[in-house]
Amino acid sequence: MQSSTLNLIIVGHVDHGKSTLIGRLLYDTESLPPDRLKEIEKISEALGREREFAFVMDSLEEERKRGITIDTTQTFFKTPQRRYVIIDAPGHKEFLKNMITGTSQAEAALLIVDAQEGVREQTKRHGYILGMLGLQQIVVVINKMDLVDYSQERFQEVKEEITGFLGSLEIRPSYTVPLSAIKGDNVATASKLLPWYSGPTALEALDTFAELKIEEKPLRFPIQDIYQIEGKQIIVGRVEAGTVKTGEILYVLPLKKEVKVNSIERFLAEEVKKAGVGESVGIFLGDGLDVQRGQILSRDLGSIITNRIKANIFWMEKGVYQMGDPLLFRCVTQEIPCTIEKIYKTFDPASLEVIEEATGQIREAEVAEVMISLEREAVIDQFQQIPEMGRFVLEQQGLPAAGGIIL
Ligand code: GDP
């Protein structure tokens, strides 16, 4: 059975071979529909080149534009282990916004560097994005090894350059793989031309990564509302992680008070014993409990409880935010008045160029690294662990002004 999926992003400087590598991954894993393959072969032949894998991506892109493919953002390939979905690529206008606001959830990344060119401007910016998303499952691939005669020395040089740079961002890639996307060396099959390399191929490296499996995480049940139904105090909300079962002992956070699940109630359903991720249910913990909207029912004490949050935010609102202006922090059902007490840096989200350091304001469409000061404690988790508890919205005068990821 192959039911699992890993969401992947592929990043790297323009022309370092992203499209070619994606094409090669689709081809080598036999994930291309046969008619598509014929089409590519025909074009390549006409142009008198080797099968040009970048065409795969271009023709998928064409389809996207014409609205032909059913799913417009996803490309996938599969191994015996699981499916991989390439969810997005930087350079798309909405990339950063999608990542921050949660339409896309990357679980792993493949960062591609040209063996001849080495680290370039976008390599660095994309590296920064990986850090911003808190991604820890990263494969660096040094591509176009065919152009440097499969030289071990050159590989080492580029490897040191990129791992040095990533290290300065506190990112440690799990693997660095030499390969040639165009020739297919070390993508899905180990290459004889790289006898000095004994590590995994790019695909083998990806196959070692873990999936997010939000349903297997400890329960997070943000309290949305409290109702009195037939004399019982019912706590209503949506399961954001894990499962809730009758009879279980839970904590009410941030108080850390222990409570017991007496029953789970669902509209028009009898004897519900269990509820999983995405389900909205009522929970009866007993009467007379002092609980409120915005508190979190939790299976463990693994959450972070804090009133100061370091985060990357994407300021969507028109106009200028002045440091210290009042805002409202919203994370699941938590709503807490706050201000931004420090702005470390602001970035242009398209180019990711630093606009200003240690500044006092954020302008429309800028990304900023900030420290948020909350009026009372919030319950949060690492974004990579439990996404819904690791991202938030900031409201200004009742309107959503920014989205953010907790660092
Ligand atoms: P992208 O901009 O990152 O998507 O890069 P492309 O996949 O479009 O590749 C840019 C150019 O590099 C194209 O002309 C590719 O044919 C070429 N290229 C990609 N991978 C390799 C490789 O492994 N070896 C060689 N020699 N050329 C490659």
XYZ file of C-alpha atoms and ligand atoms in Angstrom:
435
model
C 0.000 0.000 0.000
C 1.283 3.444 -0.801
C -0.811 6.011 0.939
C 1.739 8.401 2.343
C 2.796 11.676 0.801
C 5.641 14.062 1.432
C 5.318 17.725 0.416
C 8.500 18.972 -1.178
C 9.791 22.312 -2.386
C 12.585 22.585 -4.918
C 14.666 25.725 -4.683
C 17.835 27.156 -6.187
C 19.252 29.903 -8.399
C 17.754 30.354 -11.853
C 19.302 28.031 -14.464
C 20.921 25.786 -11.873
C 18.576 23.017 -13.075
C 15.320 22.943 -11.067
C 13.071 22.163 -14.040
C 15.509 19.633 -15.439
C 15.743 17.853 -12.103
C 11.959 17.767 -11.700
C 11.629 16.360 -15.219
C 14.281 13.760 -14.453
C 12.583 12.777 -11.193
C 9.254 12.335 -12.985
C 10.890 10.348 -15.784
C 13.084 8.068 -13.672
C 10.229 7.207 -11.334
C 7.898 6.532 -14.291
C 5.499 9.163 -13.058
C 4.932 10.730 -16.465
C 1.841 9.864 -18.461
C 2.962 8.013 -21.668
C 1.528 10.595 -24.057
C 3.415 13.333 -22.282
C 6.617 11.359 -22.651
C 6.091 10.899 -26.396
C 5.458 14.578 -26.793
C 8.700 15.423 -25.011
C 10.673 12.938 -27.054
C 9.274 14.396 -30.268
C 10.218 17.941 -29.337
C 13.665 16.896 -28.155
C 14.290 14.954 -31.341
C 13.225 17.876 -33.469
C 15.700 20.023 -31.630
C 18.367 17.345 -31.948
C 19.119 17.223 -28.256
C 19.057 14.698 -25.540
C 15.679 14.327 -23.954
C 15.233 17.762 -22.475
C 13.642 17.420 -19.082
C 13.049 21.081 -18.601
C 10.355 20.624 -21.255
C 8.355 18.546 -18.864
C 8.017 21.444 -16.522
C 7.420 23.921 -19.307
C 4.602 21.844 -20.719
C 3.087 21.400 -17.246
C 3.345 25.154 -16.789
C 1.606 25.651 -20.142
C -1.240 23.438 -18.966
C -1.515 25.331 -15.747
C -1.895 28.571 -17.634
C -4.607 27.093 -19.803
C -6.256 25.634 -16.738
C -6.163 22.079 -18.082
C -4.730 20.097 -15.201
C -7.161 19.372 -12.435
C -4.826 20.306 -9.658
C -3.154 23.503 -10.639
C -0.295 23.723 -8.175
C 0.825 20.161 -7.690
C 3.245 17.940 -9.521
C 4.087 14.582 -8.104
C 6.315 11.566 -8.505
C 6.465 8.329 -6.571
C 8.923 5.819 -5.184
C 8.065 2.374 -3.769
C 7.999 4.140 -0.419
C 5.591 7.013 -1.076
C 4.355 9.853 -3.240
C 6.138 13.191 -3.432
C 4.237 16.343 -4.155
C 6.208 19.313 -5.417
C 3.984 21.931 -3.913
C 5.437 25.175 -5.204
C 8.574 26.927 -6.247
C 9.938 30.296 -5.225
C 9.677 32.753 -8.061
C 5.964 32.159 -8.241
C 4.463 35.451 -7.141
C 2.408 33.975 -4.342
C 5.089 31.617 -3.045
C 5.978 33.359 0.200
C 2.408 34.319 0.933
C 1.249 30.732 0.409
C 3.961 29.411 2.671
C 3.214 31.856 5.467
C -0.558 31.833 5.346
C -0.687 28.083 5.176
C -2.006 27.184 1.767
C 1.203 25.215 1.294
C 2.930 23.143 3.905
C 6.438 22.059 2.912
C 7.881 19.086 4.805
C 11.223 18.854 3.027
C 13.321 20.807 0.548
C 15.748 20.117 -2.212
C 18.255 22.938 -2.743
C 20.051 22.816 -6.060
C 23.470 24.360 -6.751
C 25.269 24.409 -10.110
C 28.670 22.680 -9.783
C 30.294 25.162 -12.139
C 28.744 28.339 -10.814
C 28.593 27.546 -7.141
C 26.487 29.582 -4.693
C 24.665 32.530 -6.277
C 22.322 35.290 -5.174
C 19.085 33.251 -5.271
C 20.793 30.253 -3.697
C 21.236 32.493 -0.670
C 17.742 33.951 -0.687
C 16.146 30.561 -1.050
C 18.366 29.264 1.726
C 16.989 32.042 3.848
C 13.406 30.951 3.060
C 14.218 27.418 4.201
C 15.374 28.819 7.516
C 12.315 31.009 7.744
C 10.029 28.005 7.285
C 11.996 26.151 9.922
C 12.641 23.318 7.469
C 15.062 20.758 8.793
C 14.821 18.043 6.156
C 16.996 19.416 3.406
C 18.958 17.742 0.611
C 21.515 19.905 -1.145
C 22.245 18.663 -4.647
C 25.320 19.800 -6.549
C 24.060 19.593 -10.131
C 25.772 19.550 -13.542
C 28.604 17.331 -12.320
C 29.014 16.297 -15.992
C 30.266 19.824 -16.727
C 33.081 19.545 -14.180
C 34.214 16.045 -15.227
C 32.610 14.535 -12.134
C 35.453 16.061 -10.123
C 35.501 15.202 -6.439
C 37.615 18.258 -5.746
C 35.087 20.636 -7.314
C 32.257 18.902 -5.456
C 34.054 19.414 -2.142
C 34.636 23.085 -2.934
C 30.989 23.785 -3.718
C 29.828 21.633 -0.822
C 31.942 23.666 1.599
C 30.699 26.916 0.099
C 27.018 26.036 0.458
C 27.202 24.297 3.829
C 29.222 27.255 5.137
C 26.546 29.673 4.008
C 23.680 27.567 5.345
C 25.576 27.096 8.590
C 25.545 30.881 9.065
C 21.724 30.593 9.017
C 21.904 27.628 11.390
C 20.662 25.303 8.682
C 22.334 21.903 8.486
C 21.398 19.928 5.388
C 20.905 16.218 5.947
C 22.750 15.266 2.738
C 24.828 16.824 -0.010
C 24.557 14.800 -3.231
C 26.637 15.242 -6.416
C 24.521 14.600 -9.513
C 23.752 15.382 -13.106
C 20.046 16.012 -13.666
C 20.418 15.926 -17.415
C 22.343 12.632 -17.567
C 20.483 11.068 -14.679
C 23.580 10.396 -12.589
C 22.733 9.927 -8.925
C 19.162 11.175 -9.222
C 17.401 7.823 -8.936
C 20.335 5.532 -9.718
C 23.879 5.588 -8.411
C 26.410 6.577 -11.062
C 29.608 4.759 -12.000
C 31.010 8.139 -12.959
C 31.038 9.152 -9.296
C 33.046 6.242 -7.799
C 34.396 8.436 -4.998
C 30.876 9.119 -3.686
C 29.330 6.528 -1.391
C 26.315 8.413 -0.067
C 22.666 8.098 -1.155
C 21.207 9.212 -4.498
C 18.881 12.229 -4.381
C 15.832 9.942 -4.253
C 17.300 7.689 -1.575
C 18.052 10.776 0.496
C 14.454 12.002 0.155
C 13.116 8.579 1.085
C 14.821 8.815 4.500
C 12.766 11.869 5.501
C 9.839 11.777 7.902
C 6.326 12.919 7.081
C 4.518 15.466 9.204
C 1.755 13.011 10.251
C -0.245 15.571 12.151
C -2.740 12.907 13.243
C 0.031 11.129 15.157
C 1.052 14.257 17.084
C -0.193 14.892 20.615
C -3.697 16.352 20.766
C -4.226 20.089 20.302
C -7.849 21.163 20.708
C -8.276 24.945 20.745
C -11.444 25.853 22.629
C -13.786 27.773 20.390
C -16.867 28.085 22.549
C -18.604 26.788 25.642
C -22.270 25.808 25.532
C -24.794 24.656 28.098
C -26.643 21.755 26.459
C -29.250 19.849 28.456
C -27.610 21.016 31.639
C -24.129 19.925 30.575
C -21.182 22.235 29.928
C -19.985 21.304 26.446
C -16.664 22.569 25.118
C -16.691 23.021 21.369
C -13.733 23.183 18.999
C -11.788 21.573 16.173
C -9.032 18.992 16.539
C -5.874 20.602 15.074
C -3.473 17.748 15.879
C -3.671 14.215 17.263
C -6.880 12.591 18.447
C -9.144 12.941 21.473
C -10.659 9.859 23.144
C -13.170 9.396 25.923
C -11.665 8.620 29.305
C -8.407 10.424 28.535
C -6.703 12.877 30.877
C -5.857 16.200 29.187
C -4.349 19.524 30.181
C -6.032 22.901 29.852
C -3.317 25.270 28.629
C -1.896 27.715 29.554
C -3.135 26.818 33.063
C -1.731 23.256 32.956
C -4.852 22.099 34.786
C -5.693 18.372 34.402
C -9.151 17.405 33.146
C -10.827 14.179 32.081
C -12.775 13.604 28.862
C -16.118 12.267 30.105
C -17.726 12.135 26.686
C -17.373 13.380 23.133
C -20.488 14.831 21.546
C -21.254 15.217 17.899
C -24.427 16.555 16.377
C -26.867 13.736 15.608
C -24.350 11.064 16.535
C -24.464 8.699 19.459
C -21.585 7.385 21.507
C -18.629 9.036 19.863
C -15.467 7.551 21.354
C -12.817 9.353 19.381
C -12.276 12.384 17.140
C -9.344 13.081 14.818
C -7.653 15.954 12.968
C -10.050 18.337 11.267
C -13.126 17.146 13.172
C -15.275 19.647 15.022
C -16.779 18.146 18.158
C -18.061 18.954 21.628
C -16.254 17.623 24.690
C -17.817 17.145 28.117
C -15.233 17.462 30.876
C -17.646 17.742 33.780
C -19.611 20.726 35.065
C -18.594 23.967 36.676
C -15.110 24.009 35.134
C -13.570 27.410 34.665
C -12.495 27.192 31.021
C -12.618 29.796 28.262
C -12.440 30.298 24.545
C -8.788 30.590 23.492
C -7.486 27.985 25.901
C -6.073 24.774 24.438
C -6.895 21.214 25.473
C -3.649 19.335 25.084
C -2.439 15.757 25.430
C 0.978 16.787 26.763
C 2.913 19.743 28.106
C 5.110 20.021 24.996
C 3.726 23.387 23.852
C 5.573 26.637 24.403
C 3.792 29.048 26.740
C 5.110 32.576 26.335
C 4.241 36.249 26.001
C 7.151 37.122 23.707
C 7.337 35.619 20.252
C 10.059 35.916 17.654
C 8.554 35.541 14.198
C 8.766 36.262 10.510
C 5.753 38.202 9.338
C 4.412 39.174 5.946
C 2.783 42.597 6.114
C -0.142 42.612 3.701
C -1.914 45.769 4.762
C -1.635 49.054 2.869
C 0.157 51.833 4.682
C 2.986 51.754 7.174
C 3.165 49.936 10.503
C 4.966 51.964 13.180
C 6.711 49.905 15.832
C 4.644 49.936 19.040
C 1.237 50.420 17.360
C -1.404 48.120 18.916
C -2.281 44.866 17.145
C -4.283 41.728 17.880
C -2.494 38.354 17.769
C -4.699 35.497 16.533
C -3.493 31.898 16.579
C -6.222 29.249 16.289
C -8.846 30.536 18.754
C -6.421 32.621 20.815
C -6.892 36.393 20.529
C -4.374 38.459 22.463
C -3.624 42.208 22.249
C 0.027 42.781 21.326
C 2.579 45.108 19.792
C 5.751 44.632 17.817
C 8.564 45.642 20.148
C 11.476 45.092 17.802
C 11.953 44.920 14.038
C 15.235 43.183 13.309
C 15.077 43.317 9.513
C 12.692 43.985 6.666
C 12.864 42.201 3.303
C 11.470 42.535 -0.154
C 9.496 39.277 -0.442
C 10.131 38.906 -4.171
C 13.880 39.439 -4.254
C 14.382 38.711 -0.523
C 16.831 41.549 -0.463
C 17.197 43.142 2.957
C 15.536 46.546 2.816
C 16.440 47.762 6.267
C 17.972 46.457 9.499
C 16.928 47.506 13.014
C 14.166 49.694 11.664
C 11.056 51.222 13.257
C 8.519 50.520 10.523
C 7.177 47.922 8.102
C 5.627 48.816 4.770
C 3.051 47.117 2.588
C 4.179 43.784 1.076
C 7.320 43.556 3.172
C 8.536 40.550 5.118
C 9.988 41.354 8.539
C 11.763 39.481 11.300
C 10.243 40.795 14.528
C 9.775 40.334 18.269
C 6.120 40.443 19.320
C 5.155 41.334 22.854
C 1.790 39.887 23.997
C -0.437 41.209 26.774
C -0.752 37.697 28.201
C 0.656 34.250 27.539
C -0.070 32.363 24.330
C 0.181 28.621 23.744
C 2.188 27.874 20.612
C 4.121 25.080 18.915
C 6.925 24.925 16.405
C 5.591 25.511 12.918
C 7.298 22.375 11.606
C 5.722 20.279 14.366
C 2.130 21.511 14.408
C 1.620 24.096 11.656
C -1.718 25.471 12.844
C -0.232 26.243 16.265
C 2.932 27.754 14.777
C 1.435 30.355 12.498
C -0.706 33.368 13.284
C -2.435 36.449 11.944
C -1.972 39.993 13.220
C -4.998 42.257 13.065
C -4.944 46.008 13.040
C -8.158 47.851 13.890
C -10.194 44.725 13.301
C -8.690 43.801 9.928
C -6.071 41.150 9.137
C -2.841 43.046 8.479
C -0.139 40.364 8.495
C 0.512 36.632 8.552
C 3.411 35.130 10.439
C 5.468 32.062 11.274
C 6.858 31.549 14.752
C 10.632 31.050 14.791
P 16.018 26.199 -13.683
O 15.988 27.624 -14.126
O 16.653 26.080 -12.328
O 14.699 25.497 -13.761
O 17.037 25.444 -14.682
P 16.727 24.507 -15.937
O 16.288 23.177 -15.496
O 15.866 25.244 -16.889
O 18.193 24.327 -16.507
C 18.951 25.420 -16.994
C 19.914 24.937 -18.076
O 20.859 24.036 -17.507
C 19.214 24.147 -19.184
O 19.796 24.492 -20.409
C 19.489 22.711 -18.840
O 19.535 21.886 -19.969
C 20.860 22.796 -18.189
N 21.080 21.704 -17.219
C 20.282 21.330 -16.191
N 20.808 20.292 -15.529
C 21.968 19.986 -16.153
C 22.980 18.996 -15.924
O 22.917 18.147 -15.040
N 24.054 19.027 -16.776
C 24.165 19.914 -17.794
N 25.235 19.858 -18.567
N 23.222 20.849 -18.022
C 22.139 20.900 -17.230
